[in-house]
């Protein structure tokens, strides 16, 4: 290494028992909120003292005391839920349920969200794992990560994966109608605006407003951070040790803002750009996707795989689907847009690249079955897994205040398509998803996390989901952040870069804080 400077969330009260695991318990108090504090007007207002600027040391590791979670074996269910590759027989997992205040802005009934957590490994100290909202649910991600980390991790830690609210078995949001899901991913990479995507988003938003009711605006990263603190307490920990990937890292960064005194040892692996200009943020994401696709094509050529040039293969597929879209058995319409989004999904994990190349080659020759498999987790409910599109839209729209009119959406899509021919439209269409979603009325969470101990931030030079520049910008806003950058290609470096994984291991297990700006070779 080198240095460098409630099924658904509660719909209506009459449907409470069938929704997203949200429970109505009279008399419960709601959890921490971002609402303004009540001011006592009987006397002069007092100003809180500024946070200390003194450096906070990295806390020692401590085993849990008086944990209250009840774990039960869930091997069979977890293996059924997971896509390939399967878990090794030697890894056993257990699951538990916990509750957390829903804390919706307009919740007067003190509802609770039911959250699923999974434990992989038998290490004495819990290490909580939070994934991207659009990726594998945290429970499955933790189980998969357990197979990719060095054995020393599972000797010291048990990985605790949490399905964040609205995803997986924590009441995965299912309010987006099946017939609309493919249309939300349908922006043609070569032509047209985002009008059809925006129409689909309006239909999805209207149905979600009906189905989710009070809970619609309770799916965000700030409240998910509150769920993490409930988990910390039920794990019997004074401080939360955690690893986040992508916008799972965003949850941890907001946890550090809300609960700086409860921050233990944290690794944030690829943080989304905190910039307020969502179009500019997504422009950088599209650039990362394009660069990753180029690396994927070069990797295929180096392996002499039969796909050939990836750009030619993808164009062949999308040209054919433009005139003859294909409906799969899982209810997915493979259009040019969905096929492109499927490739985008496959780029994030380098372990998937050989399978993605084979799928793209088969699609080039007329069989889109394997390629559709990369889109299925987003839009289809298969093998006991809830489609991820609902939870993704709900969380990202609640986390953002950006709502663009149709003409600005089309201009943004046209600009990104011109710069990034393969993935500009695929990424830009996310701007349309929030068109009918309620605009956030609460202030956005503050940045910075003053008073937190050192936090390790891992960036990846070419990342199709959380580009290096955005991760670095997020780290710059955190006074105690220490960055390690992998000069490689993929989404997330821990478990993919041996150098970053070693740095995370030294930080989490041995308490060694690396030099800020450390570079890891590709």
XYZ file of C-alpha atoms in Angstrom, residues 107-487:
381
model
C -47.506 8.719 12.696
C -49.805 9.354 15.654
C -50.355 5.658 16.399
C -46.802 4.773 17.478
C -46.280 1.993 14.974
C -43.332 -0.360 15.016
C -41.348 -1.802 12.141
C -40.312 -5.457 12.372
C -36.736 -5.988 11.246
C -35.031 -9.257 10.271
C -31.422 -9.838 11.244
C -29.137 -12.753 10.414
C -25.980 -13.986 12.134
C -23.206 -15.664 10.144
C -20.245 -17.115 12.016
C -19.606 -17.601 15.707
C -17.102 -14.877 16.527
C -17.669 -13.330 19.959
C -18.144 -9.724 18.798
C -21.049 -8.671 16.553
C -20.157 -6.761 13.382
C -23.304 -5.329 11.795
C -23.501 -5.369 7.982
C -25.699 -3.000 5.924
C -25.940 -3.221 2.136
C -27.185 -1.039 -0.720
C -30.964 -0.672 -0.699
C -31.010 -1.943 -4.286
C -28.609 -4.800 -3.643
C -29.007 -8.073 -1.803
C -30.840 -7.614 1.508
C -28.395 -7.139 4.364
C -29.048 -10.611 5.743
C -28.037 -12.313 2.485
C -25.174 -9.897 1.904
C -23.735 -10.724 5.337
C -23.955 -14.447 4.623
C -22.235 -13.988 1.263
C -19.601 -11.672 2.721
C -18.781 -14.300 5.327
C -17.556 -16.539 2.491
C -15.308 -13.806 1.025
C -13.535 -12.499 4.106
C -10.362 -14.005 5.618
C -10.960 -16.595 8.366
C -9.656 -14.148 10.978
C -12.825 -12.083 10.574
C -15.120 -14.909 11.668
C -12.824 -15.843 14.536
C -13.218 -12.348 15.956
C -16.651 -11.318 14.627
C -20.041 -12.757 13.935
C -21.472 -10.892 10.930
C -24.927 -9.483 11.707
C -26.776 -8.684 8.511
C -29.833 -6.433 8.800
C -32.552 -6.292 6.143
C -33.085 -2.552 6.268
C -36.705 -1.418 6.572
C -38.657 -1.892 3.366
C -36.319 -4.562 1.979
C -35.981 -8.330 2.126
C -37.811 -9.851 5.070
C -38.097 -6.521 6.878
C -41.350 -5.900 5.057
C -40.042 -5.668 1.508
C -42.086 -2.971 -0.251
C -44.355 -4.513 -2.895
C -46.541 -1.557 -3.800
C -45.147 -1.140 -7.331
C -47.507 -3.018 -9.691
C -45.881 -5.876 -11.589
C -46.858 -4.482 -14.980
C -45.152 -1.166 -14.141
C -41.798 -2.477 -12.932
C -40.237 -3.188 -16.336
C -41.388 0.238 -17.552
C -39.483 1.922 -14.711
C -36.300 0.430 -16.171
C -37.363 0.916 -19.780
C -35.458 4.025 -20.900
C -34.088 3.188 -24.338
C -30.301 3.609 -24.395
C -30.394 4.956 -27.961
C -33.463 7.154 -28.337
C -36.359 9.013 -26.749
C -36.945 10.853 -23.508
C -38.126 9.716 -20.096
C -41.852 10.305 -20.625
C -42.829 6.636 -20.382
C -40.633 6.110 -17.325
C -42.213 9.148 -15.678
C -45.712 7.829 -16.459
C -44.768 4.494 -14.878
C -43.371 6.327 -11.845
C -46.668 8.197 -11.447
C -48.622 4.942 -11.451
C -46.179 3.410 -8.988
C -46.302 6.480 -6.746
C -50.097 6.528 -6.687
C -50.298 2.866 -5.732
C -47.584 3.212 -3.099
C -49.407 6.182 -1.558
C -52.483 3.971 -1.168
C -50.645 0.892 0.040
C -48.049 2.432 2.340
C -50.161 5.249 3.797
C -48.424 6.674 6.898
C -45.352 4.534 6.348
C -44.625 5.920 2.871
C -42.274 8.597 4.158
C -40.782 6.456 6.938
C -38.466 4.550 4.603
C -35.234 6.502 4.626
C -31.621 6.241 5.699
C -32.043 8.459 8.770
C -34.683 6.207 10.290
C -32.769 3.112 9.249
C -29.924 4.502 11.350
C -32.405 4.544 14.241
C -33.100 0.860 13.567
C -29.370 0.219 13.858
C -29.321 1.773 17.302
C -32.186 -0.469 18.378
C -30.154 -3.382 17.051
C -27.093 -2.214 18.971
C -29.075 -2.244 22.212
C -30.570 -5.677 21.561
C -27.142 -7.052 20.695
C -26.007 -5.908 24.146
C -23.375 -3.466 22.867
C -22.303 -0.075 24.170
C -20.959 0.801 20.725
C -21.886 -0.300 17.223
C -19.198 -1.986 15.131
C -20.333 -2.077 11.529
C -19.506 -2.411 7.856
C -21.613 -0.754 5.169
C -21.484 -0.959 1.407
C -22.839 1.691 -0.967
C -25.855 3.446 0.461
C -25.555 1.056 3.398
C -22.529 3.237 4.146
C -24.811 6.273 3.932
C -26.882 4.740 6.744
C -23.745 4.322 8.861
C -22.617 7.887 8.166
C -26.003 9.141 9.347
C -25.766 6.858 12.374
C -22.501 8.626 13.211
C -24.337 11.977 13.014
C -27.213 10.802 15.240
C -25.238 8.710 17.717
C -21.556 9.745 17.700
C -21.004 8.448 21.242
C -22.224 4.986 20.198
C -19.912 4.643 17.192
C -17.468 1.781 17.535
C -15.283 0.605 14.671
C -16.907 1.338 11.326
C -15.902 0.707 7.710
C -17.813 2.577 4.995
C -17.205 0.851 1.674
C -18.204 3.270 -1.084
C -20.418 6.147 0.145
C -22.858 7.826 -2.280
C -22.016 11.374 -3.266
C -23.784 13.703 -0.770
C -24.216 16.464 -3.366
C -27.650 18.097 -3.494
C -27.688 18.204 -7.321
C -29.038 14.720 -8.003
C -28.605 15.046 -11.768
C -24.909 15.841 -11.350
C -24.493 12.958 -8.906
C -26.078 10.512 -11.352
C -23.978 11.874 -14.202
C -20.896 10.703 -12.291
C -22.551 7.335 -11.649
C -23.153 6.910 -15.392
C -19.494 7.749 -16.041
C -18.484 5.067 -13.552
C -20.805 2.552 -15.186
C -19.374 3.326 -18.631
C -15.790 2.926 -17.404
C -16.675 -0.319 -15.619
C -18.271 -1.645 -18.805
C -15.061 -0.900 -20.696
C -13.088 -2.834 -18.063
C -15.579 -5.693 -18.286
C -15.097 -5.848 -22.054
C -11.309 -5.850 -21.656
C -11.546 -8.617 -19.063
C -13.585 -10.711 -21.479
C -11.037 -10.170 -24.240
C -8.208 -11.182 -21.919
C -10.038 -14.414 -21.140
C -10.829 -15.038 -24.817
C -14.509 -15.371 -23.969
C -16.914 -15.831 -26.893
C -18.892 -12.613 -26.296
C -16.455 -10.462 -28.265
C -16.673 -6.676 -27.953
C -19.154 -5.868 -25.192
C -20.471 -2.702 -26.831
C -21.183 -4.546 -30.077
C -22.863 -7.385 -28.191
C -25.078 -5.053 -26.164
C -26.077 -3.065 -29.247
C -26.990 -6.270 -31.061
C -29.215 -7.282 -28.130
C -30.933 -3.912 -27.731
C -31.500 -3.497 -31.479
C -33.275 -6.854 -31.605
C -35.357 -6.170 -28.481
C -36.405 -2.761 -29.808
C -38.468 -4.456 -32.506
C -39.164 -7.753 -30.684
C -39.289 -7.406 -26.868
C -39.443 -10.666 -24.937
C -41.687 -11.457 -21.959
C -40.094 -13.915 -19.528
C -41.861 -16.495 -17.371
C -41.178 -14.295 -14.328
C -43.193 -11.391 -15.739
C -40.211 -9.329 -16.914
C -40.457 -7.591 -20.288
C -36.976 -7.610 -21.796
C -36.873 -4.307 -23.677
C -33.712 -2.439 -24.700
C -33.870 -0.518 -21.428
C -34.351 -3.531 -19.181
C -31.597 -5.456 -20.974
C -29.220 -2.522 -20.469
C -30.177 -2.248 -16.800
C -29.581 -5.987 -16.390
C -26.033 -5.538 -17.675
C -25.572 -2.564 -15.339
C -26.611 -4.714 -12.385
C -24.152 -7.426 -13.351
C -21.196 -5.041 -13.509
C -21.107 -4.263 -9.778
C -19.636 -7.580 -8.605
C -16.538 -8.760 -10.475
C -17.312 -12.329 -9.475
C -20.347 -12.065 -11.776
C -18.418 -10.912 -14.840
C -17.884 -14.342 -16.456
C -21.565 -15.201 -16.020
C -22.576 -11.770 -17.329
C -20.382 -12.219 -20.414
C -21.948 -15.609 -21.070
C -25.452 -14.150 -20.617
C -24.751 -11.258 -22.969
C -23.301 -13.643 -25.545
C -26.399 -15.866 -25.322
C -28.657 -12.818 -25.665
C -26.667 -11.694 -28.700
C -27.556 -15.070 -30.208
C -31.251 -14.735 -29.339
C -31.615 -16.285 -25.853
C -32.221 -13.590 -23.189
C -33.016 -16.005 -20.343
C -29.699 -15.689 -18.519
C -29.520 -11.925 -19.033
C -33.030 -11.561 -17.607
C -31.709 -13.265 -14.479
C -29.644 -10.165 -13.725
C -32.797 -8.008 -13.852
C -35.034 -10.435 -11.947
C -34.003 -9.391 -8.413
C -35.021 -5.815 -9.208
C -38.386 -6.403 -10.854
C -39.590 -9.954 -10.126
C -40.824 -11.748 -7.009
C -39.102 -15.115 -7.329
C -37.805 -17.852 -5.014
C -39.313 -16.212 -1.944
C -37.570 -12.919 -2.643
C -39.410 -9.609 -2.918
C -38.476 -7.453 -5.911
C -36.131 -4.653 -4.894
C -37.615 -1.860 -6.997
C -40.177 -0.745 -4.378
C -37.750 -0.461 -1.474
C -35.196 1.227 -3.717
C -37.594 3.886 -4.961
C -39.083 4.526 -1.525
C -35.737 4.951 0.214
C -33.978 6.986 -2.460
C -36.948 9.283 -2.997
C -37.330 9.858 0.732
C -33.597 10.583 0.975
C -33.744 13.212 -1.782
C -35.493 16.520 -2.372
C -34.887 16.511 -6.147
C -38.027 16.522 -8.308
C -37.541 17.606 -11.921
C -40.271 18.504 -14.451
C -40.559 16.417 -17.605
C -38.611 18.810 -19.856
C -35.650 18.912 -17.477
C -35.735 15.127 -17.140
C -35.538 14.757 -20.901
C -32.665 17.237 -21.141
C -30.743 15.434 -18.410
C -31.311 12.069 -20.094
C -30.262 13.427 -23.499
C -27.073 14.895 -22.067
C -26.128 11.720 -20.236
C -26.999 9.537 -23.237
C -24.689 11.631 -25.431
C -21.780 11.326 -23.012
C -22.356 7.713 -21.957
C -24.011 5.867 -24.880
C -24.504 2.556 -23.102
C -25.595 3.626 -19.608
C -26.507 7.313 -19.657
C -30.246 6.712 -20.077
C -30.253 3.708 -17.716
C -28.870 5.833 -14.880
C -30.738 9.046 -15.758
C -34.124 7.336 -15.516
C -33.716 7.175 -11.745
C -34.404 10.925 -11.779
C -37.932 10.153 -12.993
C -38.685 7.571 -10.300
C -39.452 10.204 -7.679
C -41.775 12.262 -9.892
C -44.943 11.280 -7.985
C -43.319 10.667 -4.602
C -43.981 13.101 -1.742
C -41.295 15.745 -1.492
C -39.377 15.467 1.748
C -40.615 18.129 4.169
C -38.057 17.459 6.876
C -34.596 18.994 6.618
C -31.949 16.744 5.139
C -29.696 15.242 7.812
C -26.583 17.284 8.549
C -23.211 16.084 7.379
C -20.026 15.718 9.293
C -20.409 13.438 12.341
C -18.282 15.570 14.684
C -17.368 13.751 17.860
C -17.118 10.324 16.220
C -13.949 8.215 16.444
C -11.917 7.396 13.318
C -14.071 5.896 10.552
C -12.446 3.976 7.714
C -13.789 4.938 4.276
C -12.925 2.715 1.312
C -13.210 4.144 -2.200
C -12.843 2.381 -5.543
C -11.283 4.165 -8.518
C -13.816 2.785 -11.020
C -17.117 2.059 -9.333
C -20.423 1.865 -11.263
C -22.556 2.666 -8.200
C -20.560 4.915 -5.851
C -17.808 6.655 -7.876
C -14.543 7.523 -6.175
C -15.044 11.292 -6.399
C -18.387 11.106 -4.601
C -17.060 8.812 -1.882
C -14.099 11.124 -1.359
C -16.438 14.121 -1.173
C -18.518 12.368 1.473
C -15.394 11.466 3.453
C -14.170 15.067 3.294
C -17.298 16.116 5.194
C -16.520 13.702 8.044
C -13.826 15.095 10.353
C -12.674 11.666 11.545
C -12.766 9.838 8.198
C -9.643 8.060 6.983
C -9.669 6.993 3.330
C -8.184 3.978 1.573
C -8.625 3.880 -2.214
C -8.514 0.749 -4.337
C -7.290 1.497 -7.843
